[in-house]
PDB file of C-alpha atoms in Angstrom:
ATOM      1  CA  UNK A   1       0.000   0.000   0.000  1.00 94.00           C
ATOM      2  CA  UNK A   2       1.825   3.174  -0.812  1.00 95.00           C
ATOM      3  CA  UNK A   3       1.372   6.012   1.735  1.00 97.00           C
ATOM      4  CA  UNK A   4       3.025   9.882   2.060  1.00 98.00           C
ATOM      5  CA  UNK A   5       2.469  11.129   5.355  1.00 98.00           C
ATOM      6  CA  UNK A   6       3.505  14.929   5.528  1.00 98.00           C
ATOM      7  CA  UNK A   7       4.751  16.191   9.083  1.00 98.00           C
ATOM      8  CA  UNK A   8       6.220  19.577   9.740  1.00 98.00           C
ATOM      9  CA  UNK A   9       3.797  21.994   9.103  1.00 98.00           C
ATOM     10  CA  UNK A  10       2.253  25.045  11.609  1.00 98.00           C
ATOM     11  CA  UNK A  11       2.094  28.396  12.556  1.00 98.00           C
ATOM     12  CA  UNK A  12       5.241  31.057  11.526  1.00 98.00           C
ATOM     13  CA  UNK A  13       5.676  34.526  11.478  1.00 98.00           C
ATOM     14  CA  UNK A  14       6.170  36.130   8.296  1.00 98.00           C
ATOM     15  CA  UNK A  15       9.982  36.369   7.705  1.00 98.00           C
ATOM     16  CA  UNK A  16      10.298  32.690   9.401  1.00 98.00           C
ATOM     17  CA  UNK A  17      11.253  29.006   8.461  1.00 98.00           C
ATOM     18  CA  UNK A  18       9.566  25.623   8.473  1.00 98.00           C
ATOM     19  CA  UNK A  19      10.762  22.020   7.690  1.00 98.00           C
ATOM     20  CA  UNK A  20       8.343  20.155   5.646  1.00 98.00           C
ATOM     21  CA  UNK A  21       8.854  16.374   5.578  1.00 98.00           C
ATOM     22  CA  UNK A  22       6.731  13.407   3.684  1.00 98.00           C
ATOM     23  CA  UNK A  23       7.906   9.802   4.762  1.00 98.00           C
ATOM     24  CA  UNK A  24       7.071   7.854   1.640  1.00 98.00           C
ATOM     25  CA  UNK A  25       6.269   4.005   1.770  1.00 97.00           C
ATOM     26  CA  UNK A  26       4.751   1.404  -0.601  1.00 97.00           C
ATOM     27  CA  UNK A  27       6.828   1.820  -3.586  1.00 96.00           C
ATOM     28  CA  UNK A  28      10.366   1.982  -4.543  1.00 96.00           C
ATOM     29  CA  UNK A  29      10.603   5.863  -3.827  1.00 96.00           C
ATOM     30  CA  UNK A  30      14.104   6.436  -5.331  1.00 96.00           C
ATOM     31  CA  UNK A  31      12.493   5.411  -9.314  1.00 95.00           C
ATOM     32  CA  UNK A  32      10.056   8.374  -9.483  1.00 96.00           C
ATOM     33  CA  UNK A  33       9.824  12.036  -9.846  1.00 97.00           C
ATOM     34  CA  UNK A  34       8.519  13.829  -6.765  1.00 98.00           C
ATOM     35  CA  UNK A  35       6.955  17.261  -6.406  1.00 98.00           C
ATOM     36  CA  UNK A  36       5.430  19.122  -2.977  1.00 98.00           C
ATOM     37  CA  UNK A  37       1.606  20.947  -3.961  1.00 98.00           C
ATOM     38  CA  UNK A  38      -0.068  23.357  -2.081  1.00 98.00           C
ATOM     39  CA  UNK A  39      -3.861  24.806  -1.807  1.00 98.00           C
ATOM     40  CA  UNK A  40      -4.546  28.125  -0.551  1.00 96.00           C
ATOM     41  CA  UNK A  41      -8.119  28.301   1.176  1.00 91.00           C
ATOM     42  CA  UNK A  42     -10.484  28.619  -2.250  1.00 94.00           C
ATOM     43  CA  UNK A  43      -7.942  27.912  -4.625  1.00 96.00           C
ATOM     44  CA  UNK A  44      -6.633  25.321  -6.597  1.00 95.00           C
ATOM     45  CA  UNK A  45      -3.408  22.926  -6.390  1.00 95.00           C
ATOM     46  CA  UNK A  46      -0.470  24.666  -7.090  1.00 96.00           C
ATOM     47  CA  UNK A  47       2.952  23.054  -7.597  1.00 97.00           C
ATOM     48  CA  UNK A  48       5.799  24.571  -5.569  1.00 97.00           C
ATOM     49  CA  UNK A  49       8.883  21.995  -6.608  1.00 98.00           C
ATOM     50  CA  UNK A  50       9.918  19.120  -8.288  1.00 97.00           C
ATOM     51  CA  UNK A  51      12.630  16.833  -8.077  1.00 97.00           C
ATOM     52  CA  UNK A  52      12.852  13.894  -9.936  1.00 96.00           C
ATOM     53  CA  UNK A  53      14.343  10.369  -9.465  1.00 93.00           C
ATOM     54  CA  UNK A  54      17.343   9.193 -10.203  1.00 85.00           C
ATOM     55  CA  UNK A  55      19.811  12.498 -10.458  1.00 87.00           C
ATOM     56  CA  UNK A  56      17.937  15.100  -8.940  1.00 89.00           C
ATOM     57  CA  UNK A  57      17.236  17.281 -10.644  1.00 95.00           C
ATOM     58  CA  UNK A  58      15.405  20.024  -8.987  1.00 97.00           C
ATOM     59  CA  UNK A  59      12.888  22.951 -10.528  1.00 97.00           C
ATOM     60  CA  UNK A  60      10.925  25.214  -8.752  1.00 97.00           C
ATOM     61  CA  UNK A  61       7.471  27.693  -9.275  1.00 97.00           C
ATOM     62  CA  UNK A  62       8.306  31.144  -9.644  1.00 96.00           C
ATOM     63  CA  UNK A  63       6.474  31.653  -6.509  1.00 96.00           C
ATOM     64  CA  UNK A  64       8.950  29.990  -4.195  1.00 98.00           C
ATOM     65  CA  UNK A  65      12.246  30.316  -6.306  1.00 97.00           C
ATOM     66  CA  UNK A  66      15.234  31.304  -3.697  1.00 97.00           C
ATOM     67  CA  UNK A  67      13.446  30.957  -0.600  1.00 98.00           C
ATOM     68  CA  UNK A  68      12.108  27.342  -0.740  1.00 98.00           C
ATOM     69  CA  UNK A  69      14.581  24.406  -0.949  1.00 98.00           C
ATOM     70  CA  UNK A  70      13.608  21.179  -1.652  1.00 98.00           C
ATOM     71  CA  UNK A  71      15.353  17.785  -0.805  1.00 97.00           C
ATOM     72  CA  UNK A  72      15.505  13.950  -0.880  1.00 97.00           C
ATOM     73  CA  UNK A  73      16.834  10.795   1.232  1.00 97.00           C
ATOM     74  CA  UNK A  74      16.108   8.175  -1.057  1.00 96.00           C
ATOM     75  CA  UNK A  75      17.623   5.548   1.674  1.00 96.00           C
ATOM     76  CA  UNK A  76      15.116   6.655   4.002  1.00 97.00           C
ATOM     77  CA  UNK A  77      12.456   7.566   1.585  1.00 97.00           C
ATOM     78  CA  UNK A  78      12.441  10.864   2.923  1.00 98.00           C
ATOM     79  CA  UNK A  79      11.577  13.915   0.673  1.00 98.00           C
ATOM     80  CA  UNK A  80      11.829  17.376   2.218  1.00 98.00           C
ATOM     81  CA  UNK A  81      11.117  21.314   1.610  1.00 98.00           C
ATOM     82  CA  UNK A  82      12.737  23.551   3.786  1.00 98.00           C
ATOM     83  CA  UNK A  83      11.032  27.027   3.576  1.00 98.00           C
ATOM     84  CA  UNK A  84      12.442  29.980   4.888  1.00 98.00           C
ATOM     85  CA  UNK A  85      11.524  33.845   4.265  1.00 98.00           C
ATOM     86  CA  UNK A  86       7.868  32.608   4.421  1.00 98.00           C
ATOM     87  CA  UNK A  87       4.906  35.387   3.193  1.00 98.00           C
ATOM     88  CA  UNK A  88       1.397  35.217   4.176  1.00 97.00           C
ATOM     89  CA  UNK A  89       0.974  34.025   0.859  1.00 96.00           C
ATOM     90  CA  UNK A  90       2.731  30.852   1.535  1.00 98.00           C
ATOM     91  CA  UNK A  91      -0.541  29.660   3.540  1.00 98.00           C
ATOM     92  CA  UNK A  92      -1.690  26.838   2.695  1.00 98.00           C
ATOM     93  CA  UNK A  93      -1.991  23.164   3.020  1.00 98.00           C
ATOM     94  CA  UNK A  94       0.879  21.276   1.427  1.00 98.00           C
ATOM     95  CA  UNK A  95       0.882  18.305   0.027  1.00 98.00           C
ATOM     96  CA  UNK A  96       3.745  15.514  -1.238  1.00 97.00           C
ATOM     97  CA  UNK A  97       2.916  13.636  -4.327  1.00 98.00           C
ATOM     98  CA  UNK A  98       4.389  11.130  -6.596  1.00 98.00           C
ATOM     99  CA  UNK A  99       4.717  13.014 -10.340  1.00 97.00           C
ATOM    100  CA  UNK A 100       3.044  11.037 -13.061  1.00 95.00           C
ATOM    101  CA  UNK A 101       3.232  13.532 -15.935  1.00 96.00           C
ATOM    102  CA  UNK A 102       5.853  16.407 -16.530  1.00 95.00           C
ATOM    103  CA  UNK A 103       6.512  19.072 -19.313  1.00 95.00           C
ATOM    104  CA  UNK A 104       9.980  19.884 -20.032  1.00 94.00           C
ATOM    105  CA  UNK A 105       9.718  22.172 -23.093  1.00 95.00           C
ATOM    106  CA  UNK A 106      11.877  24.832 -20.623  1.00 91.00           C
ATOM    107  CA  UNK A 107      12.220  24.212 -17.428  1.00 92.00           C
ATOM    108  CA  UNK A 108      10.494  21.052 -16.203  1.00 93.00           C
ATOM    109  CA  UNK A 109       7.018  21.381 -14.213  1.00 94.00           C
ATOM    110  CA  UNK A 110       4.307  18.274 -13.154  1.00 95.00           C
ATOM    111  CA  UNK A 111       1.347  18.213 -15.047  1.00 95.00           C
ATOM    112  CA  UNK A 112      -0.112  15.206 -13.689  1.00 95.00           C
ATOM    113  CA  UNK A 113       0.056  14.048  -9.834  1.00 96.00           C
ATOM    114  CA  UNK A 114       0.036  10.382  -9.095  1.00 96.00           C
ATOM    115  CA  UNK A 115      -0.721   9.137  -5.019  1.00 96.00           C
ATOM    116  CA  UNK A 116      -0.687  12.908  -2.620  1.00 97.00           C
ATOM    117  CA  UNK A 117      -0.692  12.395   1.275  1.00 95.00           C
ATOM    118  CA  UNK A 118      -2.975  14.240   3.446  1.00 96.00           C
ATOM    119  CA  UNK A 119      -1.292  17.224   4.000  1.00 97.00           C
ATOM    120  CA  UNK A 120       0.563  19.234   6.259  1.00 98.00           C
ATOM    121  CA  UNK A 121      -1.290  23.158   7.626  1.00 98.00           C
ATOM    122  CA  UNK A 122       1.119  25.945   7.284  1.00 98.00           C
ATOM    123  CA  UNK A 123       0.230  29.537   8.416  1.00 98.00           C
ATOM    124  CA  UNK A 124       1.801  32.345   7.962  1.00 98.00           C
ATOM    125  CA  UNK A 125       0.602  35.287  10.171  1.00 97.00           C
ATOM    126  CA  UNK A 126       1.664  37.848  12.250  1.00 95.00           C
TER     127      UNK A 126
END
């Protein structure tokens, strides 16, 4: 049974860090391309990074580019986003998910999400 469970997530200043982590099970998490979602209250999914299987290599939205840093431990099927400068526009709930559909025509971004866990809250408010 594969299962993400997403841990890290709460209440930060604006200005501050968080940790996000996703513990991945279920399938052989080193083979596929990974990406961590958010939703904003009344608004859609919105991709924040990718990083794919094998080498690495990383992309990120606009949004997040050079505050947000995403990460993998493919020996303990760990995948990680350390955020720091958040905004209040950062709130959301965020999600990890497996990546079942990319476009690369430029820099990469997921089109298509496989299995998502159940989300981590994080608030950003003064």
């Amino acid at each position: 049974e594969v299962q993400l469970v997403e841990s890290g997530g709460g209440l930060v200043q604006p200005g501050g860090s968080l940790r996000l982590s996703c513990a991945a099970s279920g399938f052989t998490f080193m083979n596929y391309d990974m990406s961590w979602v958010r939703q904003a209250p009344g608004k859609g999914l919105e991709w924040v990074s990718l990083i794919r299987g094998g080498f690495g290599t990383i992309f990120y939205a606009d949004s997040v580019k050079g505050r947000f840093t995403v990460s993998r431990d493919n020996a303990k099927n760990l995948l990680y986003l350390q955020m720091n400068n958040l905004k209040t526009e950062d709130t959301a709930v965020y999600y990890c998910s497996t990546v079942t559909a990319m476009n690369c025509r430029g820099p990469c971004y997921p089109t298509q999400f496989g299995y998502r866990g159940q989300g981590t809250q994080v608030t950003v408010s003064s």
